[in-house]
């Protein structure tokens, strides 16, 4: 490609222009930013793992901006967790968390988590099975059913008797059965975050 450019330059003028992507497509935008940086003069080639946690957190925070409707790139998992998206309650959830806690919550709420179900889908894991081998490792089995993490669920179980296994309740979302007086149960959300951190499953390896 460089040789062709040199040959063309002898007879022609070459203009290279970056075409901006849609602001809504954040993952594509991130890829273009990294590609643009790699073409700068004196750029140093780098080999690194995708910044999945920070990207996921950016997407989750974007969902907190009040809009009349959700953008199309918000996944089915997020919509299932929280029927009240977009809403101010999301920003309130994240604003009172540390960066690490917010990153964990973002992974759980978006489904873009370092769990085998998602990692296998993006060719970053050899299997989609959870540690106990009984199910595909997605957010639901990880939080409520995988037997390897039973001892870590004590705090979560103490938060409620009626909403055990309710993904929306434990991740600060509104379920379809909640009424207009609904508001996030912050203690349940924090218990879920503590559980996830204790297992170490959502940490980069």
GROMACS .gro file of C-alpha atoms in nm, residues 16-184:
model
  169
   16UNK     CA    1  -0.700   1.100   0.305
   17UNK     CA    2  -1.011   1.190   0.501
   18UNK     CA    3  -1.177   1.023   0.799
   19UNK     CA    4  -1.552   0.983   0.763
   20UNK     CA    5  -1.719   1.043   1.104
   21UNK     CA    6  -1.943   0.770   1.234
   22UNK     CA    7  -2.282   0.811   1.397
   23UNK     CA    8  -2.255   0.924   1.759
   24UNK     CA    9  -2.496   0.648   1.859
   25UNK     CA   10  -2.263   0.372   1.739
   26UNK     CA   11  -2.014   0.399   2.025
   27UNK     CA   12  -1.832   0.070   1.965
   28UNK     CA   13  -1.766   0.156   1.600
   29UNK     CA   14  -1.664   0.504   1.705
   30UNK     CA   15  -1.410   0.364   1.952
   31UNK     CA   16  -1.263   0.140   1.683
   32UNK     CA   17  -1.224   0.436   1.447
   33UNK     CA   18  -1.059   0.647   1.717
   34UNK     CA   19  -0.802   0.374   1.778
   35UNK     CA   20  -0.741   0.330   1.406
   36UNK     CA   21  -0.698   0.705   1.360
   37UNK     CA   22  -0.446   0.720   1.646
   38UNK     CA   23  -0.245   0.437   1.492
   39UNK     CA   24  -0.193   0.638   1.171
   40UNK     CA   25  -0.047   0.944   1.344
   41UNK     CA   26   0.320   1.030   1.295
   42UNK     CA   27   0.548   0.864   1.554
   43UNK     CA   28   0.263   0.635   1.664
   44UNK     CA   29   0.386   0.331   1.856
   45UNK     CA   30   0.215   0.001   1.767
   46UNK     CA   31   0.045  -0.152   2.069
   47UNK     CA   32  -0.096  -0.494   2.138
   48UNK     CA   33  -0.353  -0.485   2.415
   49UNK     CA   34  -0.679  -0.642   2.523
   50UNK     CA   35  -0.999  -0.456   2.432
   51UNK     CA   36  -1.098  -0.203   2.697
   52UNK     CA   37  -1.426  -0.382   2.747
   53UNK     CA   38  -1.501  -0.260   3.097
   54UNK     CA   39  -1.452   0.109   3.021
   55UNK     CA   40  -1.643   0.081   2.693
   56UNK     CA   41  -1.929  -0.098   2.867
   57UNK     CA   42  -1.938   0.168   3.138
   58UNK     CA   43  -1.956   0.446   2.877
   59UNK     CA   44  -2.251   0.276   2.710
   60UNK     CA   45  -2.428   0.225   3.043
   61UNK     CA   46  -2.378   0.589   3.142
   62UNK     CA   47  -2.512   0.699   2.804
   63UNK     CA   48  -2.835   0.518   2.885
   64UNK     CA   49  -2.881   0.753   3.180
   65UNK     CA   50  -2.922   1.060   2.958
   66UNK     CA   51  -3.294   1.149   2.947
   67UNK     CA   52  -3.433   1.096   2.597
   68UNK     CA   53  -3.777   1.030   2.457
   69UNK     CA   54  -3.677   0.680   2.348
   70UNK     CA   55  -3.387   0.437   2.354
   71UNK     CA   56  -3.138   0.426   2.066
   72UNK     CA   57  -3.148   0.111   1.857
   73UNK     CA   58  -2.802   0.000   1.971
   74UNK     CA   59  -2.919  -0.056   2.330
   75UNK     CA   60  -2.932  -0.433   2.364
   76UNK     CA   61  -3.219  -0.663   2.442
   77UNK     CA   62  -3.061  -0.755   2.775
   78UNK     CA   63  -3.061  -0.392   2.895
   79UNK     CA   64  -3.425  -0.350   2.796
   80UNK     CA   65  -3.519  -0.668   2.981
   81UNK     CA   66  -3.334  -0.558   3.296
   82UNK     CA   67  -3.487  -0.210   3.299
   83UNK     CA   68  -3.810  -0.114   3.125
   84UNK     CA   69  -3.769   0.243   3.256
   85UNK     CA   70  -3.469   0.315   3.031
   86UNK     CA   71  -3.371   0.580   2.960
   87UNK     CA   72  -3.415   0.745   3.298
   88UNK     CA   73  -3.256   0.964   3.563
   89UNK     CA   74  -3.257   0.672   3.807
   90UNK     CA   75  -2.970   0.515   3.610
   91UNK     CA   76  -2.741   0.813   3.660
   92UNK     CA   77  -2.834   0.821   4.029
   93UNK     CA   78  -2.729   0.457   4.058
   94UNK     CA   79  -2.388   0.512   3.900
   95UNK     CA   80  -2.309   0.847   4.062
   96UNK     CA   81  -2.292   0.695   4.410
   97UNK     CA   82  -2.057   0.414   4.308
   98UNK     CA   83  -1.679   0.393   4.279
   99UNK     CA   84  -1.534   0.340   3.932
  100UNK     CA   85  -1.483  -0.031   4.002
  101UNK     CA   86  -1.837  -0.075   4.134
  102UNK     CA   87  -1.984   0.118   3.842
  103UNK     CA   88  -1.788  -0.096   3.595
  104UNK     CA   89  -1.926  -0.413   3.752
  105UNK     CA   90  -2.283  -0.284   3.749
  106UNK     CA   91  -2.246  -0.172   3.387
  107UNK     CA   92  -2.133  -0.520   3.283
  108UNK     CA   93  -2.429  -0.680   3.459
  109UNK     CA   94  -2.687  -0.433   3.326
  110UNK     CA   95  -2.567  -0.438   2.964
  111UNK     CA   96  -2.484  -0.809   2.944
  112UNK     CA   97  -2.140  -0.719   2.804
  113UNK     CA   98  -1.976  -0.898   3.096
  114UNK     CA   99  -1.661  -1.105   3.132
  115UNK     CA  100  -1.873  -1.418   3.155
  116UNK     CA  101  -1.827  -1.711   2.920
  117UNK     CA  102  -2.162  -1.661   2.750
  118UNK     CA  103  -2.055  -1.320   2.618
  119UNK     CA  104  -1.684  -1.398   2.579
  120UNK     CA  105  -1.760  -1.707   2.371
  121UNK     CA  106  -1.986  -1.501   2.146
  122UNK     CA  107  -1.699  -1.262   2.066
  123UNK     CA  108  -1.448  -1.549   2.027
  124UNK     CA  109  -1.267  -1.467   2.353
  125UNK     CA  110  -1.347  -1.794   2.537
  126UNK     CA  111  -1.339  -2.161   2.440
  127UNK     CA  112  -1.678  -2.239   2.595
  128UNK     CA  113  -1.995  -2.057   2.695
  129UNK     CA  114  -2.056  -2.278   3.000
  130UNK     CA  115  -2.050  -2.158   3.360
  131UNK     CA  116  -1.812  -2.294   3.624
  132UNK     CA  117  -2.051  -2.565   3.744
  133UNK     CA  118  -2.114  -2.682   3.387
  134UNK     CA  119  -2.492  -2.677   3.426
  135UNK     CA  120  -2.580  -2.380   3.206
  136UNK     CA  121  -2.457  -2.115   2.966
  137UNK     CA  122  -2.279  -1.851   3.176
  138UNK     CA  123  -2.486  -1.538   3.136
  139UNK     CA  124  -2.584  -1.278   3.395
  140UNK     CA  125  -2.890  -1.467   3.527
  141UNK     CA  126  -2.720  -1.800   3.610
  142UNK     CA  127  -2.412  -1.619   3.738
  143UNK     CA  128  -2.608  -1.407   3.987
  144UNK     CA  129  -2.863  -1.662   4.103
  145UNK     CA  130  -2.795  -2.024   4.011
  146UNK     CA  131  -2.433  -2.128   3.953
  147UNK     CA  132  -2.352  -2.358   4.247
  148UNK     CA  133  -1.987  -2.254   4.259
  149UNK     CA  134  -2.087  -1.913   4.399
  150UNK     CA  135  -2.358  -2.020   4.646
  151UNK     CA  136  -2.157  -1.912   4.952
  152UNK     CA  137  -2.121  -1.559   4.814
  153UNK     CA  138  -2.497  -1.496   4.780
  154UNK     CA  139  -2.579  -1.449   5.150
  155UNK     CA  140  -2.610  -1.070   5.131
  156UNK     CA  141  -2.826  -1.090   4.820
  157UNK     CA  142  -3.065  -1.340   4.976
  158UNK     CA  143  -3.104  -1.122   5.286
  159UNK     CA  144  -3.225  -0.829   5.075
  160UNK     CA  145  -3.561  -0.984   4.990
  161UNK     CA  146  -3.788  -1.285   5.031
  162UNK     CA  147  -4.018  -1.209   4.739
  163UNK     CA  148  -3.777  -1.093   4.467
  164UNK     CA  149  -3.512  -1.363   4.477
  165UNK     CA  150  -3.404  -1.438   4.122
  166UNK     CA  151  -3.551  -1.109   3.995
  167UNK     CA  152  -3.280  -0.964   3.770
  168UNK     CA  153  -3.440  -0.619   3.752
  169UNK     CA  154  -3.468  -0.592   4.130
  170UNK     CA  155  -3.103  -0.678   4.192
  171UNK     CA  156  -2.966  -0.454   3.916
  172UNK     CA  157  -3.170  -0.142   3.991
  173UNK     CA  158  -3.409  -0.177   3.699
  174UNK     CA  159  -3.784  -0.160   3.665
  175UNK     CA  160  -3.957  -0.484   3.569
  176UNK     CA  161  -4.282  -0.506   3.375
  177UNK     CA  162  -4.469  -0.599   3.692
  178UNK     CA  163  -4.355  -0.292   3.890
  179UNK     CA  164  -4.606  -0.011   3.941
  180UNK     CA  165  -4.564   0.366   3.905
  181UNK     CA  166  -4.436   0.399   4.263
  182UNK     CA  167  -4.134   0.186   4.181
  183UNK     CA  168  -3.783   0.302   4.266
  184UNK     CA  169  -3.451   0.112   4.264
   0.00000   0.00000   0.00000
